[in-house]
Amino acid sequence: MRILATKKLTPIQKSMLKGYDVQQKEMISISYGENFIVNEKISHAIFTSANAVKSVFERNKNKKDNFDNVYCVGAKTKSLLASYGVKVCHVAKNASALAAILVEKEIEDLHFYCGNLRHQDLPLAMAEHGIMVTENVVYQTELSNHCFEMSFDMVMFFSPSGVMSYVNGLNSCNVKAICIGYTTATEAINSFEEVFVAEETTVESVIDKLKEISSH
């Protein structure tokens, strides 16, 4: 069975796929903005990706004390925020679920830290309830749009932009798409008939889901 991982796996992660023909290809590249400094107190901040966290706290060295209430999507994003000493008020599986939480809190304004290819689900949901969202684009995602000469039985996707890059490369969508989360799966459903979502938002969980599906 031939598998495509749309990002480089660690040796341990690849060892979990022993017995499979695994191909690896980075389908996106990330660049972080410089000199993005937060000098004011941010009452409510949203992070929906680990890359946004890296840009704000690692690359641009912003202080966690400037962020009062922080909300995020995904266990990986929460874990990374915690590594910088940032306490997360609420974590959700996807942007829509997070939007529902924020609406209940009757927040008046939010700061959304995101990439250039962010989905508009959360800002649109906030706008419907009269909540002002300030979008801060803190990293850039570039798609490779790579076209593969070989075909695959299953493809592992780790971001919506990874799905977009694969599809834009005119690769076959007659394969099983194994996705790291619901936002990624929502993008995949537009092109793939068979879409599966990992139990947790980790690479290891995606691999576990792939092995579960392939055993049936």
Coordinates of C-alpha atoms in Angstrom, one line a residue:
M1 CA 0.0 0.0 0.0
R2 CA 1.5 3.3 -1.1
I3 CA 1.1 6.3 1.3
L4 CA 1.8 10.0 0.9
A5 CA 2.7 12.1 3.9
T6 CA 2.3 15.8 2.9
K7 CA 5.0 16.8 5.3
K8 CA 8.3 15.3 6.5
L9 CA 7.9 12.7 9.2
T10 CA 10.3 12.2 12.1
P11 CA 12.1 8.8 12.2
I12 CA 9.8 7.6 15.0
Q13 CA 6.7 8.6 13.1
K14 CA 8.0 6.9 10.0
S15 CA 8.7 3.7 12.0
M16 CA 5.0 3.6 12.9
L17 CA 4.3 3.0 9.2
K18 CA 6.6 0.0 8.8
G19 CA 5.3 -2.2 6.1
Y20 CA 3.9 0.6 4.1
D21 CA 5.4 2.2 1.0
V22 CA 5.7 5.8 2.4
Q23 CA 6.5 8.8 0.2
Q24 CA 7.1 12.2 1.9
K25 CA 6.7 15.6 0.3
E26 CA 6.3 19.1 1.9
M27 CA 3.3 20.5 0.1
I28 CA 3.6 24.0 1.7
S29 CA 6.3 26.3 2.9
I30 CA 6.0 28.8 5.8
S31 CA 7.6 32.2 6.2
Y32 CA 7.3 34.3 9.4
G33 CA 6.9 38.0 9.5
E34 CA 9.6 40.1 11.2
N35 CA 9.1 43.0 13.6
F36 CA 5.6 42.1 14.6
I37 CA 5.5 43.8 18.0
V38 CA 2.5 43.8 20.4
N39 CA 2.9 46.9 22.6
E40 CA -0.7 47.1 23.9
K41 CA -2.8 44.9 26.2
I42 CA -4.8 42.5 24.2
S43 CA -8.0 41.5 26.0
H44 CA -9.0 38.6 23.8
A45 CA -6.7 36.8 21.4
I46 CA -7.3 33.8 19.1
F47 CA -4.7 31.4 17.7
T48 CA -6.0 28.7 15.3
S49 CA -2.5 27.3 14.3
A50 CA 0.8 26.5 15.8
N51 CA 2.5 28.7 13.1
A52 CA 0.8 31.8 14.4
V53 CA 2.0 31.0 17.9
K54 CA 5.6 30.5 16.7
S55 CA 5.5 33.8 14.8
V56 CA 4.1 35.8 17.7
F57 CA 6.1 34.3 20.6
E58 CA 9.2 32.6 19.1
R59 CA 10.2 34.7 16.1
N60 CA 8.9 38.1 17.3
K61 CA 9.5 37.6 21.0
N62 CA 6.3 39.1 22.2
K63 CA 5.5 39.0 25.9
K64 CA 2.8 36.7 27.2
D65 CA 1.7 39.3 29.7
N66 CA 0.3 41.4 26.9
F67 CA -2.4 38.8 26.3
D68 CA -5.1 38.6 28.9
N69 CA -7.5 36.0 27.5
V70 CA -6.3 33.5 24.9
Y71 CA -8.4 31.0 22.9
C72 CA -7.2 28.4 20.4
V73 CA -8.0 25.6 18.1
G74 CA -6.3 22.2 18.6
A75 CA -4.3 20.4 21.2
K76 CA -1.1 21.1 19.4
T77 CA -1.7 24.8 19.4
K78 CA -2.6 24.8 23.1
S79 CA 0.5 22.8 24.0
L80 CA 2.7 25.2 22.1
L81 CA 1.1 28.2 23.8
A82 CA 1.7 26.6 27.1
S83 CA 5.4 26.1 26.3
Y84 CA 5.6 29.9 26.1
G85 CA 3.9 30.3 29.4
V86 CA 0.5 31.4 27.8
K87 CA -2.5 30.1 29.7
V88 CA -5.4 29.1 27.3
C89 CA -8.9 29.9 28.5
H90 CA -10.7 27.7 26.0
V91 CA -9.6 25.2 23.3
A92 CA -11.9 23.9 20.6
K93 CA -11.6 21.2 17.9
N94 CA -12.3 23.7 15.1
A95 CA -12.9 27.3 14.4
S96 CA -16.7 26.9 14.3
A97 CA -16.8 25.3 17.7
L98 CA -14.5 28.1 19.1
A99 CA -16.8 30.7 17.5
A100 CA -19.8 29.3 19.4
I101 CA -17.9 29.6 22.7
L102 CA -16.9 33.2 22.0
V103 CA -20.4 34.2 21.1
E104 CA -21.7 32.9 24.4
K105 CA -19.1 35.1 26.2
E106 CA -20.5 38.3 24.7
I107 CA -17.1 39.6 23.8
E108 CA -17.0 42.9 21.9
D109 CA -13.7 42.6 20.1
L110 CA -11.1 40.0 19.3
H111 CA -7.6 39.9 17.9
F112 CA -7.1 37.0 15.5
Y113 CA -3.5 35.9 14.8
C114 CA -3.4 33.9 11.6
G115 CA -1.8 33.2 8.2
N116 CA -2.5 34.6 4.8
L117 CA -4.6 31.5 3.8
R118 CA -6.8 31.5 6.9
H119 CA -10.4 30.4 6.6
Q120 CA -13.0 33.0 7.1
D121 CA -15.3 30.8 9.2
L122 CA -14.5 32.4 12.5
P123 CA -14.4 36.1 11.4
L124 CA -17.7 35.6 9.6
A125 CA -19.4 33.9 12.6
M126 CA -18.2 36.8 14.8
A127 CA -19.5 39.4 12.3
E128 CA -22.9 37.8 12.4
H129 CA -23.0 38.5 16.1
G130 CA -21.6 42.0 15.9
I131 CA -18.2 41.1 17.3
M132 CA -15.3 43.1 15.8
V133 CA -12.3 41.0 14.7
T134 CA -8.9 42.5 14.1
E135 CA -7.0 40.1 11.8
N136 CA -3.2 40.0 12.3
V137 CA -1.5 38.1 9.5
V138 CA 1.7 36.9 11.2
Y139 CA 2.9 34.3 8.7
Q140 CA 2.7 33.4 5.0
T141 CA 1.9 30.0 3.5
E142 CA 3.1 29.2 0.0
L143 CA 1.7 26.2 -1.9
S144 CA 4.0 24.0 -3.8
N145 CA 1.2 22.6 -6.1
H146 CA 3.5 19.6 -6.8
C147 CA 2.3 17.0 -9.3
F148 CA 3.2 13.4 -8.5
E149 CA 4.1 10.9 -11.2
M150 CA 2.9 8.0 -9.0
S151 CA -0.5 7.3 -7.5
F152 CA -1.3 6.7 -3.9
D153 CA -3.8 4.6 -1.9
M154 CA -4.0 7.1 1.0
V155 CA -2.8 10.6 1.6
M156 CA -2.2 12.2 5.1
F157 CA -3.1 15.9 5.3
F158 CA -2.0 18.1 8.1
S159 CA -3.5 21.5 7.1
P160 CA -6.2 22.9 4.8
S161 CA -3.4 24.5 2.7
G162 CA -1.8 21.1 2.3
V163 CA -5.0 19.8 0.8
M164 CA -5.2 22.9 -1.5
S165 CA -1.6 22.3 -2.7
Y166 CA -2.2 18.7 -3.5
V167 CA -5.4 19.4 -5.4
N168 CA -3.9 22.4 -7.2
G169 CA -1.2 20.0 -8.5
L170 CA -3.9 18.1 -10.3
N171 CA -3.2 14.9 -8.4
S172 CA -5.7 12.1 -8.2
C173 CA -8.4 12.6 -5.5
N174 CA -9.6 9.1 -5.9
V175 CA -7.8 8.2 -2.7
K176 CA -8.6 8.1 1.0
A177 CA -7.7 11.4 2.7
I178 CA -6.7 11.1 6.3
C179 CA -6.9 14.5 8.0
I180 CA -5.4 15.9 11.2
G181 CA -8.5 17.9 12.2
Y182 CA -12.0 19.0 11.2
T183 CA -10.8 22.2 9.5
T184 CA -8.5 20.2 7.2
A185 CA -11.2 17.6 6.6
T186 CA -13.7 20.4 5.6
E187 CA -11.2 21.4 2.9
A188 CA -10.7 17.8 1.8
I189 CA -14.4 17.1 1.5
N190 CA -14.5 19.6 -1.4
S191 CA -12.4 17.2 -3.6
F192 CA -12.2 13.8 -2.0
E193 CA -15.1 11.3 -1.6
E194 CA -13.5 9.4 1.3
V195 CA -12.3 11.6 4.1
F196 CA -11.3 10.5 7.6
V197 CA -10.4 12.6 10.6
A198 CA -7.8 11.6 13.3
E199 CA -9.0 11.3 16.9
E200 CA -6.5 13.9 18.0
T201 CA -4.7 16.8 16.3
T202 CA -1.3 15.1 16.2
V203 CA 0.7 13.4 13.5
E204 CA 0.8 10.2 15.5
S205 CA -3.0 10.2 15.6
V206 CA -3.2 10.6 11.8
I207 CA -1.0 7.6 11.4
D208 CA -3.1 5.6 13.8
K209 CA -6.2 6.5 11.9
L210 CA -4.6 5.5 8.6
K211 CA -3.6 2.1 10.0
E212 CA -7.1 1.6 11.4
I213 CA -8.7 2.4 8.0
S214 CA -6.2 0.3 6.0
S215 CA -6.8 -2.8 8.2
H216 CA -10.5 -2.9 7.2

